Amino acid sequence: MTRMTMIEAIRDAHDVAMERDDRVVVFGEDVGYFGGVFRCTAGLQEKYGKTRCFDAPISELGIVGAAVGMAAYGLRPVIEIQFADYVYPAIDQIASEAARLRYRSAGDFTCPLVIRMPTGGGIFGGQTHSQSPEAFFTHVAGLKTVMPSSPQDAKGLLLAAIEDPDPVIFLEPKRLYNGPFDGHHDKPIVPWKKHELGDVDEGYYSTDLGKAVIRREGADVTILSYGTMVYVAEAAAEEAGVDAEIIDLRTLLPLDLETIKASVEKTGRCLVVHEATKTSGFGAELMSQVQETCFYHLETPIVRVTGWDTPYPHAQEWDYFPGPSRVIDALHQMMEN
């Protein structure tokens, strides 16, 4: 194993995939010569040439539209939308074309396309560089939606996504690019190079899509989370002194409902934590699934801690960000009930 940042793990996944399969092409805004705004594709153009890794015009609609055509033709494009906030002009191509291609062609065509996007806040990016749009994509039949929380998972899940015959939305929590973040913005983070979850297998491996992982075992309450909020949940459980079981979903769609059910049936309580806005966020779907399948095991109502229903602020970022204090309050409330 090698210690890597999430950026390095994602870059390594690109490299492995491109070396194994010459159908894999990488493109987007500034991903070629510049190596991407976060350097996730640095060095790929130099190694594989300008026909395998290249820059695209500033047109998300055009980038995704071209990639859909490439995928239908037999290539395996991996495209980068510079920030998840910029994806909205391409929603029609994603939802109406990429997601529907297999269905509308009765299986004659597939769309092996990966759309990578840095997502989430915690970097003072303000309203146009901090959004978490995962719920948009989980609503679209035909798409898979993935959000890793560690370098090891980022590499394995990206390789699995590239090999998948259908389109995959791959959301990368940019607050985790260089190290895990527990929500305590006033404290220094531990870089991935000094964290055990920074260990990444060398060479090729893949991590199955649709399989959650238990990050912390516990008996009192189940916390469902993904991305940056996994570490916020861990910090909150530790500080609250609650024996919480923390599930990192990793893949939002398909959802590993069996792991969720087994945990909630054991603990009898469920807390959902995500950074996106509350109303119609993915947490609402999680709550519905738990209510439908675990109702007779629940000892308290399901609770969620999320971002607020407002554009992501710049000056009041830490009032918006669902940090440990809000999660601790929710945990105490649930345990008192």
PDB file of C-alpha atoms in Angstrom, residues 15-224:
ATOM      1  CA  ASP A  15      -3.848   6.201 -14.793  1.00  0.00           C
ATOM      2  CA  VAL A  16      -4.642   2.551 -14.088  1.00  0.00           C
ATOM      3  CA  ALA A  17      -7.833   2.646 -16.154  1.00  0.00           C
ATOM      4  CA  MET A  18      -6.186   4.400 -19.120  1.00  0.00           C
ATOM      5  CA  GLU A  19      -3.290   1.962 -19.112  1.00  0.00           C
ATOM      6  CA  ARG A  20      -5.595  -1.069 -18.994  1.00  0.00           C
ATOM      7  CA  ASP A  21      -8.094   0.098 -21.627  1.00  0.00           C
ATOM      8  CA  ASP A  22      -7.325   2.438 -24.528  1.00  0.00           C
ATOM      9  CA  ARG A  23     -11.056   3.189 -24.849  1.00  0.00           C
ATOM     10  CA  VAL A  24     -10.846   5.295 -21.675  1.00  0.00           C
ATOM     11  CA  VAL A  25     -10.561   9.005 -22.513  1.00  0.00           C
ATOM     12  CA  VAL A  26     -10.464  11.923 -20.092  1.00  0.00           C
ATOM     13  CA  PHE A  27     -11.552  15.468 -20.847  1.00  0.00           C
ATOM     14  CA  GLY A  28     -13.121  18.603 -19.418  1.00  0.00           C
ATOM     15  CA  GLU A  29     -12.224  22.194 -18.608  1.00  0.00           C
ATOM     16  CA  ASP A  30      -8.476  22.518 -17.912  1.00  0.00           C
ATOM     17  CA  VAL A  31      -7.986  18.778 -17.293  1.00  0.00           C
ATOM     18  CA  GLY A  32      -5.314  18.327 -19.969  1.00  0.00           C
ATOM     19  CA  TYR A  33      -2.284  20.630 -19.931  1.00  0.00           C
ATOM     20  CA  PHE A  34      -3.221  22.189 -16.570  1.00  0.00           C
ATOM     21  CA  GLY A  35      -4.129  18.874 -14.909  1.00  0.00           C
ATOM     22  CA  GLY A  36      -7.487  19.996 -13.534  1.00  0.00           C
ATOM     23  CA  VAL A  37      -8.347  22.761 -11.106  1.00  0.00           C
ATOM     24  CA  PHE A  38      -7.546  20.390  -8.192  1.00  0.00           C
ATOM     25  CA  ARG A  39      -4.808  18.519 -10.169  1.00  0.00           C
ATOM     26  CA  CYS A  40      -6.717  15.227 -10.256  1.00  0.00           C
ATOM     27  CA  THR A  41      -5.632  14.643 -13.869  1.00  0.00           C
ATOM     28  CA  ALA A  42      -2.101  16.061 -13.662  1.00  0.00           C
ATOM     29  CA  GLY A  43       0.371  14.276 -15.927  1.00  0.00           C
ATOM     30  CA  LEU A  44      -2.193  12.237 -17.848  1.00  0.00           C
ATOM     31  CA  GLN A  45      -1.943  14.262 -21.054  1.00  0.00           C
ATOM     32  CA  GLU A  46       1.825  14.072 -20.994  1.00  0.00           C
ATOM     33  CA  LYS A  47       1.697  10.287 -20.557  1.00  0.00           C
ATOM     34  CA  TYR A  48      -1.209   9.361 -22.846  1.00  0.00           C
ATOM     35  CA  GLY A  49      -1.273  12.173 -25.370  1.00  0.00           C
ATOM     36  CA  LYS A  50      -3.776  14.792 -26.431  1.00  0.00           C
ATOM     37  CA  THR A  51      -6.237  12.319 -27.932  1.00  0.00           C
ATOM     38  CA  ARG A  52      -6.695  10.496 -24.601  1.00  0.00           C
ATOM     39  CA  CYS A  53      -6.643  13.481 -22.210  1.00  0.00           C
ATOM     40  CA  PHE A  54      -7.646  16.871 -23.525  1.00  0.00           C
ATOM     41  CA  ASP A  55      -9.186  20.212 -22.661  1.00  0.00           C
ATOM     42  CA  ALA A  56     -12.742  21.166 -23.560  1.00  0.00           C
ATOM     43  CA  PRO A  57     -14.428  24.556 -24.070  1.00  0.00           C
ATOM     44  CA  ILE A  58     -16.291  26.119 -21.161  1.00  0.00           C
ATOM     45  CA  SER A  59     -19.593  24.429 -21.962  1.00  0.00           C
ATOM     46  CA  GLU A  60     -20.893  21.777 -19.587  1.00  0.00           C
ATOM     47  CA  LEU A  61     -23.727  21.046 -22.017  1.00  0.00           C
ATOM     48  CA  GLY A  62     -21.210  20.422 -24.783  1.00  0.00           C
ATOM     49  CA  ILE A  63     -18.855  18.377 -22.624  1.00  0.00           C
ATOM     50  CA  VAL A  64     -21.567  15.971 -21.489  1.00  0.00           C
ATOM     51  CA  GLY A  65     -23.223  15.863 -24.917  1.00  0.00           C
ATOM     52  CA  ALA A  66     -19.947  14.950 -26.616  1.00  0.00           C
ATOM     53  CA  ALA A  67     -19.244  12.321 -23.957  1.00  0.00           C
ATOM     54  CA  VAL A  68     -22.653  10.687 -24.464  1.00  0.00           C
ATOM     55  CA  GLY A  69     -21.881  10.349 -28.163  1.00  0.00           C
ATOM     56  CA  MET A  70     -18.442   8.914 -27.447  1.00  0.00           C
ATOM     57  CA  ALA A  71     -19.912   6.399 -24.993  1.00  0.00           C
ATOM     58  CA  ALA A  72     -22.564   5.280 -27.496  1.00  0.00           C
ATOM     59  CA  TYR A  73     -19.814   4.865 -30.092  1.00  0.00           C
ATOM     60  CA  GLY A  74     -17.848   2.512 -27.825  1.00  0.00           C
ATOM     61  CA  LEU A  75     -15.432   4.698 -25.876  1.00  0.00           C
ATOM     62  CA  ARG A  76     -15.397   5.044 -22.081  1.00  0.00           C
ATOM     63  CA  PRO A  77     -15.212   8.775 -21.384  1.00  0.00           C
ATOM     64  CA  VAL A  78     -14.398  10.102 -17.923  1.00  0.00           C
ATOM     65  CA  ILE A  79     -15.281  13.777 -17.832  1.00  0.00           C
ATOM     66  CA  GLU A  80     -14.723  16.400 -15.184  1.00  0.00           C
ATOM     67  CA  ILE A  81     -17.190  19.144 -14.379  1.00  0.00           C
ATOM     68  CA  GLN A  82     -14.953  21.669 -12.655  1.00  0.00           C
ATOM     69  CA  PHE A  83     -17.372  22.185  -9.734  1.00  0.00           C
ATOM     70  CA  ALA A  84     -20.671  20.374  -9.128  1.00  0.00           C
ATOM     71  CA  ASP A  85     -22.307  23.811  -9.068  1.00  0.00           C
ATOM     72  CA  TYR A  86     -21.629  24.115 -12.805  1.00  0.00           C
ATOM     73  CA  VAL A  87     -23.455  20.960 -13.879  1.00  0.00           C
ATOM     74  CA  TYR A  88     -26.927  22.439 -14.269  1.00  0.00           C
ATOM     75  CA  PRO A  89     -26.579  23.474 -17.949  1.00  0.00           C
ATOM     76  CA  ALA A  90     -25.862  19.797 -18.688  1.00  0.00           C
ATOM     77  CA  ILE A  91     -28.795  18.312 -16.773  1.00  0.00           C
ATOM     78  CA  ASP A  92     -30.802  17.687 -19.937  1.00  0.00           C
ATOM     79  CA  GLN A  93     -27.955  15.718 -21.522  1.00  0.00           C
ATOM     80  CA  ILE A  94     -27.481  13.725 -18.313  1.00  0.00           C
ATOM     81  CA  ALA A  95     -31.136  13.006 -17.503  1.00  0.00           C
ATOM     82  CA  SER A  96     -32.661  12.815 -20.993  1.00  0.00           C
ATOM     83  CA  GLU A  97     -29.803  11.267 -22.974  1.00  0.00           C
ATOM     84  CA  ALA A  98     -27.146   9.486 -20.890  1.00  0.00           C
ATOM     85  CA  ALA A  99     -29.562   8.000 -18.352  1.00  0.00           C
ATOM     86  CA  ARG A 100     -32.092   6.907 -20.983  1.00  0.00           C
ATOM     87  CA  LEU A 101     -29.843   5.501 -23.700  1.00  0.00           C
ATOM     88  CA  ARG A 102     -30.025   1.842 -22.662  1.00  0.00           C
ATOM     89  CA  TYR A 103     -33.796   2.009 -22.112  1.00  0.00           C
ATOM     90  CA  ARG A 104     -34.722   3.903 -25.273  1.00  0.00           C
ATOM     91  CA  SER A 105     -32.576   1.602 -27.442  1.00  0.00           C
ATOM     92  CA  ALA A 106     -33.934  -1.587 -25.829  1.00  0.00           C
ATOM     93  CA  GLY A 107     -30.393  -2.465 -24.805  1.00  0.00           C
ATOM     94  CA  ASP A 108     -28.801  -1.969 -28.224  1.00  0.00           C
ATOM     95  CA  PHE A 109     -26.709   0.898 -26.810  1.00  0.00           C
ATOM     96  CA  THR A 110     -25.269   1.605 -23.382  1.00  0.00           C
ATOM     97  CA  CYS A 111     -23.608   4.714 -21.987  1.00  0.00           C
ATOM     98  CA  PRO A 112     -20.404   3.811 -20.096  1.00  0.00           C
ATOM     99  CA  LEU A 113     -19.771   7.365 -18.953  1.00  0.00           C
ATOM    100  CA  VAL A 114     -18.357   8.738 -15.688  1.00  0.00           C
ATOM    101  CA  ILE A 115     -19.052  12.338 -14.720  1.00  0.00           C
ATOM    102  CA  ARG A 116     -16.669  13.484 -11.970  1.00  0.00           C
ATOM    103  CA  MET A 117     -17.526  16.555  -9.919  1.00  0.00           C
ATOM    104  CA  PRO A 118     -15.978  18.171  -6.824  1.00  0.00           C
ATOM    105  CA  THR A 119     -18.855  18.749  -4.417  1.00  0.00           C
ATOM    106  CA  GLY A 120     -19.715  20.271  -1.054  1.00  0.00           C
ATOM    107  CA  GLY A 121     -18.474  23.170   1.018  1.00  0.00           C
ATOM    108  CA  GLY A 122     -16.105  23.878   3.833  1.00  0.00           C
ATOM    109  CA  ILE A 123     -13.629  25.748   1.604  1.00  0.00           C
ATOM    110  CA  PHE A 124     -15.206  29.242   1.643  1.00  0.00           C
ATOM    111  CA  GLY A 125     -16.409  28.757  -1.903  1.00  0.00           C
ATOM    112  CA  GLY A 126     -19.688  30.567  -1.363  1.00  0.00           C
ATOM    113  CA  GLN A 127     -22.956  29.872  -3.119  1.00  0.00           C
ATOM    114  CA  THR A 128     -21.467  28.997  -6.536  1.00  0.00           C
ATOM    115  CA  HIS A 129     -18.690  26.620  -5.432  1.00  0.00           C
ATOM    116  CA  SER A 130     -20.163  24.730  -2.467  1.00  0.00           C
ATOM    117  CA  GLN A 131     -23.392  23.028  -3.537  1.00  0.00           C
ATOM    118  CA  SER A 132     -24.245  19.365  -2.910  1.00  0.00           C
ATOM    119  CA  PRO A 133     -26.586  18.339  -5.754  1.00  0.00           C
ATOM    120  CA  GLU A 134     -26.574  14.578  -5.187  1.00  0.00           C
ATOM    121  CA  ALA A 135     -30.360  14.357  -4.741  1.00  0.00           C
ATOM    122  CA  PHE A 136     -30.895  15.622  -8.307  1.00  0.00           C
ATOM    123  CA  PHE A 137     -29.113  12.578  -9.700  1.00  0.00           C
ATOM    124  CA  THR A 138     -30.568   9.934  -7.390  1.00  0.00           C
ATOM    125  CA  HIS A 139     -33.979  10.995  -8.715  1.00  0.00           C
ATOM    126  CA  VAL A 140     -33.068  10.034 -12.298  1.00  0.00           C
ATOM    127  CA  ALA A 141     -33.653   6.414 -13.310  1.00  0.00           C
ATOM    128  CA  GLY A 142     -30.674   5.055 -15.202  1.00  0.00           C
ATOM    129  CA  LEU A 143     -27.949   6.836 -13.247  1.00  0.00           C
ATOM    130  CA  LYS A 144     -25.711   5.552 -10.474  1.00  0.00           C
ATOM    131  CA  THR A 145     -24.535   8.080  -7.878  1.00  0.00           C
ATOM    132  CA  VAL A 146     -21.318   7.640  -5.893  1.00  0.00           C
ATOM    133  CA  MET A 147     -19.583   9.705  -3.196  1.00  0.00           C
ATOM    134  CA  PRO A 148     -16.371   8.330  -1.622  1.00  0.00           C
ATOM    135  CA  SER A 149     -15.008   9.480   1.713  1.00  0.00           C
ATOM    136  CA  SER A 150     -11.434   8.131   1.634  1.00  0.00           C
ATOM    137  CA  PRO A 151      -8.575   7.764  -0.861  1.00  0.00           C
ATOM    138  CA  GLN A 152      -8.858   3.942  -0.871  1.00  0.00           C
ATOM    139  CA  ASP A 153     -12.558   4.101  -1.689  1.00  0.00           C
ATOM    140  CA  ALA A 154     -12.093   6.933  -4.189  1.00  0.00           C
ATOM    141  CA  LYS A 155      -9.708   4.866  -6.297  1.00  0.00           C
ATOM    142  CA  GLY A 156     -11.652   1.592  -6.067  1.00  0.00           C
ATOM    143  CA  LEU A 157     -15.034   3.185  -6.684  1.00  0.00           C
ATOM    144  CA  LEU A 158     -13.759   5.260  -9.614  1.00  0.00           C
ATOM    145  CA  LEU A 159     -12.285   2.173 -11.277  1.00  0.00           C
ATOM    146  CA  ALA A 160     -15.589   0.342 -10.768  1.00  0.00           C
ATOM    147  CA  ALA A 161     -17.470   3.334 -12.187  1.00  0.00           C
ATOM    148  CA  ILE A 162     -15.259   3.455 -15.283  1.00  0.00           C
ATOM    149  CA  GLU A 163     -15.910  -0.241 -15.924  1.00  0.00           C
ATOM    150  CA  ASP A 164     -19.670   0.078 -15.413  1.00  0.00           C
ATOM    151  CA  PRO A 165     -21.736  -0.124 -18.614  1.00  0.00           C
ATOM    152  CA  ASP A 166     -24.058   2.682 -17.509  1.00  0.00           C
ATOM    153  CA  PRO A 167     -23.538   6.351 -16.562  1.00  0.00           C
ATOM    154  CA  VAL A 168     -22.135   7.058 -13.107  1.00  0.00           C
ATOM    155  CA  ILE A 169     -22.196  10.391 -11.294  1.00  0.00           C
ATOM    156  CA  PHE A 170     -18.991  10.493  -9.238  1.00  0.00           C
ATOM    157  CA  LEU A 171     -19.092  13.217  -6.578  1.00  0.00           C
ATOM    158  CA  GLU A 172     -15.837  14.084  -4.827  1.00  0.00           C
ATOM    159  CA  PRO A 173     -16.082  15.972  -1.495  1.00  0.00           C
ATOM    160  CA  LYS A 174     -13.443  18.618  -2.084  1.00  0.00           C
ATOM    161  CA  ARG A 175     -13.087  19.252   1.666  1.00  0.00           C
ATOM    162  CA  LEU A 176     -11.651  15.710   1.819  1.00  0.00           C
ATOM    163  CA  TYR A 177      -9.170  16.022  -1.030  1.00  0.00           C
ATOM    164  CA  ASN A 178      -6.197  16.525   1.294  1.00  0.00           C
ATOM    165  CA  GLY A 179      -7.387  14.996   4.551  1.00  0.00           C
ATOM    166  CA  PRO A 180     -10.423  13.929   6.619  1.00  0.00           C
ATOM    167  CA  PHE A 181     -12.430  16.829   8.043  1.00  0.00           C
ATOM    168  CA  ASP A 182     -14.409  16.380  11.259  1.00  0.00           C
ATOM    169  CA  GLY A 183     -16.156  19.750  11.151  1.00  0.00           C
ATOM    170  CA  HIS A 184     -13.873  21.511  13.628  1.00  0.00           C
ATOM    171  CA  HIS A 185     -12.726  24.251  11.280  1.00  0.00           C
ATOM    172  CA  ASP A 186     -10.690  25.952  13.976  1.00  0.00           C
ATOM    173  CA  LYS A 187      -8.423  22.938  14.422  1.00  0.00           C
ATOM    174  CA  PRO A 188      -5.729  21.654  12.035  1.00  0.00           C
ATOM    175  CA  ILE A 189      -6.710  18.623   9.978  1.00  0.00           C
ATOM    176  CA  VAL A 190      -4.764  15.379   9.907  1.00  0.00           C
ATOM    177  CA  PRO A 191      -3.491  14.971   6.330  1.00  0.00           C
ATOM    178  CA  TRP A 192      -4.173  11.702   4.539  1.00  0.00           C
ATOM    179  CA  LYS A 193      -0.429  11.015   4.579  1.00  0.00           C
ATOM    180  CA  LYS A 194      -0.702  10.608   8.382  1.00  0.00           C
ATOM    181  CA  HIS A 195      -4.071   8.838   8.476  1.00  0.00           C
ATOM    182  CA  GLU A 196      -4.657   5.097   8.213  1.00  0.00           C
ATOM    183  CA  LEU A 197      -7.438   5.645   5.668  1.00  0.00           C
ATOM    184  CA  GLY A 198      -4.805   7.233   3.433  1.00  0.00           C
ATOM    185  CA  ASP A 199      -3.437   3.763   2.668  1.00  0.00           C
ATOM    186  CA  VAL A 200      -4.271   2.917  -0.946  1.00  0.00           C
ATOM    187  CA  ASP A 201      -3.667  -0.399  -2.701  1.00  0.00           C
ATOM    188  CA  GLU A 202      -1.263  -0.182  -5.599  1.00  0.00           C
ATOM    189  CA  GLY A 203      -2.217  -1.186  -9.126  1.00  0.00           C
ATOM    190  CA  TYR A 204      -5.673  -2.324 -10.106  1.00  0.00           C
ATOM    191  CA  TYR A 205      -8.559  -3.081  -7.745  1.00  0.00           C
ATOM    192  CA  SER A 206     -12.215  -2.115  -7.706  1.00  0.00           C
ATOM    193  CA  THR A 207     -14.757  -1.476  -4.974  1.00  0.00           C
ATOM    194  CA  ASP A 208     -18.267  -2.731  -5.687  1.00  0.00           C
ATOM    195  CA  LEU A 209     -20.854  -0.069  -6.335  1.00  0.00           C
ATOM    196  CA  GLY A 210     -23.906  -0.383  -4.098  1.00  0.00           C
ATOM    197  CA  LYS A 211     -22.041  -1.588  -0.996  1.00  0.00           C
ATOM    198  CA  ALA A 212     -21.925   0.546   2.140  1.00  0.00           C
ATOM    199  CA  VAL A 213     -19.276   0.163   4.834  1.00  0.00           C
ATOM    200  CA  ILE A 214     -19.574   0.397   8.624  1.00  0.00           C
ATOM    201  CA  ARG A 215     -17.004   2.976   9.734  1.00  0.00           C
ATOM    202  CA  ARG A 216     -17.784   2.651  13.446  1.00  0.00           C
ATOM    203  CA  GLU A 217     -19.670  -0.139  15.150  1.00  0.00           C
ATOM    204  CA  GLY A 218     -22.169   0.668  17.874  1.00  0.00           C
ATOM    205  CA  ALA A 219     -25.357  -0.444  19.589  1.00  0.00           C
ATOM    206  CA  ASP A 220     -27.328   2.697  20.529  1.00  0.00           C
ATOM    207  CA  VAL A 221     -28.044   4.556  17.299  1.00  0.00           C
ATOM    208  CA  THR A 222     -27.376   4.176  13.569  1.00  0.00           C
ATOM    209  CA  ILE A 223     -25.955   7.211  11.757  1.00  0.00           C
ATOM    210  CA  LEU A 224     -26.349   7.192   7.984  1.00  0.00           C
TER     211      LEU A 224
END
